[in-house]
Short mmCIF file of C-alpha atoms in Angstrom, two decimals:
data_model
loop_
_atom_site.label_atom_id
_atom_site.label_comp_id
_atom_site.label_asym_id
_atom_site.label_seq_id
_atom_site.Cartn_x
_atom_site.Cartn_y
_atom_site.Cartn_z
CA ASP A 716 42.23 -9.26 -43.99
CA GLN A 717 45.79 -10.62 -44.07
CA GLN A 718 46.33 -11.46 -40.42
CA VAL A 719 47.84 -14.83 -41.37
CA LYS A 720 49.88 -15.14 -44.52
CA GLN A 721 51.59 -17.98 -46.31
CA ASN A 722 53.72 -16.28 -48.93
CA SER A 723 54.65 -19.38 -50.90
CA PRO A 724 51.70 -20.77 -52.83
CA SER A 725 53.65 -23.89 -53.74
CA LEU A 726 56.77 -25.84 -52.80
CA SER A 727 58.40 -28.77 -54.54
CA VAL A 728 60.77 -31.09 -52.64
CA GLN A 729 62.53 -34.35 -53.39
CA GLU A 730 61.51 -37.41 -51.40
CA GLY A 731 63.68 -37.87 -48.33
CA ARG A 732 64.63 -34.20 -48.10
CA ILE A 733 63.31 -31.59 -45.68
CA SER A 734 60.17 -29.58 -46.46
CA ILE A 735 59.93 -26.18 -44.78
CA LEU A 736 56.61 -24.37 -44.92
CA ASN A 737 56.41 -20.82 -43.63
CA CYS A 738 53.69 -18.67 -42.15
CA ASP A 739 53.63 -15.05 -40.93
CA TYR A 740 51.06 -13.33 -38.77
CA THR A 741 50.35 -9.77 -37.76
CA ASN A 742 48.01 -10.04 -34.78
CA SER A 743 50.04 -10.19 -31.55
CA MET A 744 46.95 -11.44 -29.69
CA PHE A 745 47.24 -14.85 -31.36
CA ASP A 746 48.35 -17.33 -28.70
CA TYR A 747 47.93 -20.71 -30.35
CA PHE A 748 48.99 -21.86 -33.78
CA LEU A 749 48.09 -24.93 -35.76
CA TRP A 750 49.03 -26.63 -39.00
CA TYR A 751 46.50 -28.49 -41.09
CA LYS A 752 46.93 -30.67 -44.15
CA LYS A 753 44.26 -30.81 -46.81
CA TYR A 754 43.68 -33.15 -49.71
CA PRO A 755 41.25 -32.24 -52.53
CA ALA A 756 37.59 -32.85 -51.67
CA GLU A 757 38.42 -33.44 -48.00
CA GLY A 758 38.34 -31.30 -44.89
CA PRO A 759 41.49 -29.97 -43.22
CA THR A 760 43.28 -32.60 -41.12
CA PHE A 761 44.98 -31.44 -37.93
CA LEU A 762 48.74 -32.06 -37.94
CA ILE A 763 50.48 -30.26 -35.11
CA SER A 764 50.08 -27.20 -32.92
CA ILE A 765 52.10 -24.91 -30.70
CA SER A 766 51.26 -22.58 -27.87
CA SER A 767 52.75 -19.10 -27.80
CA ILE A 768 54.62 -19.98 -24.60
CA LYS A 769 56.77 -22.44 -26.55
CA ASP A 770 59.13 -22.03 -29.46
CA LYS A 771 59.19 -25.60 -30.72
CA ASN A 772 56.93 -28.62 -30.81
CA GLU A 773 57.81 -31.94 -32.37
CA ASP A 774 55.68 -34.92 -33.37
CA GLY A 775 57.40 -37.62 -35.36
CA ARG A 776 58.49 -36.24 -38.73
CA PHE A 777 56.74 -32.91 -38.07
CA THR A 778 58.23 -30.01 -36.12
CA VAL A 779 56.73 -26.57 -35.72
CA PHE A 780 58.89 -23.59 -34.79
CA LEU A 781 57.51 -20.33 -33.46
CA ASN A 782 59.41 -17.04 -33.49
CA LYS A 783 57.16 -14.61 -31.62
CA SER A 784 59.39 -11.59 -32.07
CA ALA A 785 59.29 -12.07 -35.84
CA LYS A 786 55.64 -13.21 -35.79
CA HIS A 787 56.69 -16.19 -37.85
CA LEU A 788 56.13 -19.91 -37.67
CA SER A 789 57.35 -22.75 -39.78
CA LEU A 790 56.57 -26.41 -40.27
CA HIS A 791 59.43 -28.80 -40.97
CA ILE A 792 58.76 -32.24 -42.42
CA VAL A 793 61.72 -34.61 -42.29
CA PRO A 794 62.04 -36.82 -44.25
CA SER A 795 59.45 -35.80 -46.81
CA GLN A 796 57.40 -38.58 -48.38
CA PRO A 797 55.25 -38.58 -51.54
CA GLY A 798 52.17 -39.07 -49.34
CA ASP A 799 52.88 -35.67 -47.78
CA SER A 800 51.87 -34.01 -51.04
CA ALA A 801 48.87 -31.85 -50.13
CA VAL A 802 47.94 -28.26 -49.32
CA TYR A 803 49.17 -27.12 -45.91
CA PHE A 804 47.40 -24.40 -43.96
CA CYS A 805 48.62 -22.58 -40.93
CA ALA A 806 45.97 -21.23 -38.59
CA ALA A 807 46.03 -19.01 -35.52
CA ASP A 808 43.74 -18.67 -32.53
CA ASN A 809 43.41 -15.74 -30.11
CA ALA A 810 41.63 -17.71 -27.38
CA GLY A 811 38.32 -16.95 -28.99
CA ASN A 812 38.08 -20.39 -30.52
CA MET A 813 37.95 -18.87 -33.95
CA LEU A 814 40.75 -19.94 -36.23
CA THR A 815 42.20 -17.51 -38.75
CA PHE A 816 43.71 -19.38 -41.68
CA GLY A 817 46.49 -18.60 -44.09
CA GLY A 818 46.00 -19.06 -47.79
CA GLY A 819 47.78 -22.41 -47.94
CA THR A 820 50.94 -23.80 -49.53
CA ARG A 821 50.75 -26.68 -51.98
CA LEU A 822 53.55 -29.13 -51.22
CA MET A 823 54.64 -31.56 -53.91
CA VAL A 824 57.06 -34.29 -52.88
CA LYS A 825 58.68 -35.93 -55.88
CA PRO A 826 59.69 -39.60 -55.71
CA GLU B 218 39.16 -43.17 -34.79
CA PRO B 219 36.26 -40.77 -34.15
CA GLU B 220 35.59 -38.25 -36.88
CA VAL B 221 33.29 -35.39 -37.77
CA THR B 222 30.74 -36.28 -40.42
CA GLN B 223 28.74 -33.95 -42.66
CA THR B 224 25.72 -34.40 -44.89
CA PRO B 225 25.03 -33.91 -47.68
CA SER B 226 28.38 -33.93 -49.46
CA HIS B 227 26.93 -31.71 -52.21
CA GLN B 228 23.83 -29.53 -52.12
CA VAL B 229 22.48 -27.65 -55.10
CA THR B 230 19.82 -25.04 -54.42
CA GLN B 231 18.17 -22.13 -56.15
CA MET B 232 18.76 -18.56 -55.06
CA GLY B 233 16.34 -17.55 -52.32
CA GLN B 234 15.80 -21.08 -51.04
CA GLU B 235 16.58 -22.21 -47.52
CA VAL B 236 19.23 -24.85 -46.94
CA ILE B 237 20.22 -26.81 -43.88
CA LEU B 238 23.68 -28.32 -43.65
CA ARG B 239 24.13 -31.08 -41.12
CA CYS B 240 27.06 -32.18 -39.04
CA VAL B 241 27.69 -34.83 -36.43
CA PRO B 242 30.62 -33.69 -34.27
CA ILE B 243 32.92 -36.03 -32.37
CA SER B 244 30.84 -37.37 -29.51
CA ASN B 245 32.69 -36.05 -26.45
CA HIS B 246 33.50 -32.67 -27.93
CA LEU B 247 32.05 -29.55 -26.37
CA TYR B 248 32.76 -26.83 -28.94
CA PHE B 249 31.32 -26.76 -32.42
CA TYR B 250 32.15 -24.56 -35.40
CA TRP B 251 31.26 -23.73 -38.96
CA TYR B 252 33.76 -22.45 -41.51
CA ARG B 253 33.47 -21.89 -45.22
CA GLN B 254 35.86 -21.76 -48.14
CA ILE B 255 34.82 -19.98 -51.30
CA LEU B 256 36.62 -21.42 -54.33
CA GLY B 257 40.14 -20.04 -54.53
CA GLN B 258 39.90 -18.21 -51.22
CA LYS B 259 40.92 -18.82 -47.62
CA VAL B 260 39.03 -20.90 -45.11
CA GLU B 261 36.92 -18.40 -43.16
CA PHE B 262 35.42 -18.70 -39.68
CA LEU B 263 31.65 -18.33 -39.46
CA VAL B 264 30.54 -19.23 -35.95
CA SER B 265 31.40 -21.13 -32.80
CA PHE B 266 28.89 -22.75 -30.47
CA TYR B 267 29.32 -23.85 -26.87
CA ASN B 268 26.89 -24.79 -24.13
CA ASN B 269 23.94 -24.40 -26.49
CA GLU B 270 24.68 -20.88 -27.53
CA ILE B 271 26.79 -18.96 -30.00
CA SER B 272 30.11 -17.98 -28.42
CA GLU B 273 31.68 -16.15 -31.37
CA LYS B 274 30.56 -15.17 -34.84
CA SER B 275 32.16 -13.38 -37.75
CA GLU B 276 30.83 -10.55 -39.87
CA ILE B 277 29.87 -13.12 -42.49
CA PHE B 278 27.43 -14.74 -40.08
CA ASP B 279 24.56 -12.30 -40.56
CA ASP B 280 20.83 -12.69 -39.95
CA GLN B 281 20.53 -15.10 -42.87
CA PHE B 282 22.53 -17.69 -40.94
CA SER B 283 21.57 -19.65 -37.87
CA VAL B 284 22.93 -22.67 -36.02
CA GLU B 285 21.26 -25.23 -33.86
CA ARG B 286 22.06 -28.34 -31.90
CA PRO B 287 18.62 -29.95 -32.06
CA ASP B 288 19.61 -33.11 -30.20
CA GLY B 289 22.65 -34.61 -28.52
CA SER B 290 24.46 -35.43 -31.72
CA ASN B 291 23.60 -33.13 -34.64
CA PHE B 292 24.81 -29.59 -35.28
CA THR B 293 23.18 -27.70 -38.13
CA LEU B 294 23.80 -24.57 -40.16
CA LYS B 295 20.77 -22.97 -41.77
CA ILE B 296 20.92 -20.36 -44.50
CA ARG B 297 17.48 -18.79 -44.76
CA SER B 298 17.53 -17.27 -48.22
CA THR B 299 20.56 -18.32 -50.21
CA LYS B 300 22.46 -15.96 -52.47
CA LEU B 301 24.82 -16.78 -55.32
CA GLU B 302 27.76 -15.67 -53.17
CA ASP B 303 26.90 -18.32 -50.57
CA SER B 304 28.29 -20.94 -52.94
CA ALA B 305 31.24 -22.47 -51.10
CA MET B 306 32.54 -25.49 -49.23
CA TYR B 307 31.13 -25.46 -45.71
CA PHE B 308 33.16 -27.22 -43.06
CA CYS B 309 31.95 -28.23 -39.64
CA ALA B 310 34.53 -28.68 -36.88
CA SER B 311 34.54 -29.67 -33.24
CA SER B 312 36.92 -29.59 -30.32
CA TYR B 313 36.93 -30.89 -26.77
CA MET B 314 38.39 -27.73 -25.32
CA SER B 315 39.94 -24.73 -27.03
CA GLY B 316 42.85 -25.74 -29.19
CA GLU B 317 42.83 -28.40 -31.87
CA GLN B 318 39.72 -28.35 -33.98
CA TYR B 319 38.81 -31.42 -36.02
CA PHE B 320 37.13 -30.84 -39.33
CA GLY B 321 34.56 -32.78 -41.29
CA PRO B 322 34.86 -33.50 -45.02
CA GLY B 323 32.69 -30.53 -45.97
CA THR B 324 29.49 -29.87 -47.86
CA ARG B 325 29.78 -28.24 -51.25
CA LEU B 326 26.91 -25.76 -51.59
CA THR B 327 26.08 -24.58 -55.08
CA VAL B 328 23.53 -21.79 -55.40
CA THR B 329 22.14 -21.31 -58.91
#
């Protein structure tokens, strides 16, 4: 089942630069998308979300972009900080309150 | 800030034994969920619970699994007869409405 895919298992970025994490989905019934951050031995922490009626949502250093025609979303973190180093998951919901997760991207922000 | 809590943090059990994983969702939330993550794999949805009944469940959530909200605060996942392949991190989550789900720290279940 590959309804939500994160094709980059890891990403390394210099502190202060932009981090761009990507996510693709196949199910056109998904109408809500979320990004979670996860540290080892902890549960996923909600970061930011976007409804399918929007193409952008911004919250501080985090911006999520949604391209419905391409079935693609991305998370931009500007500026990146060493504390942002974690695994980032995108997740999608089809109004059934059941999230489908991608495989995660490990972000490493170097000082 | 309110958070979802889970106990125990680590549970070791023998194959065939019953286990109960416990969760205390955020107090004003109405929807409750269980997910699991097998080592090296994706986080997978198990079940959602609303208004004292299951609202959605995945294929993983077979007759060996059950959920209960025995009182106003706890939400439990029971596995009746554990198998080796049930070894995973189990995450409880809750939400006020549909949308953002807030996750607990997880229970690591090890079946030997």
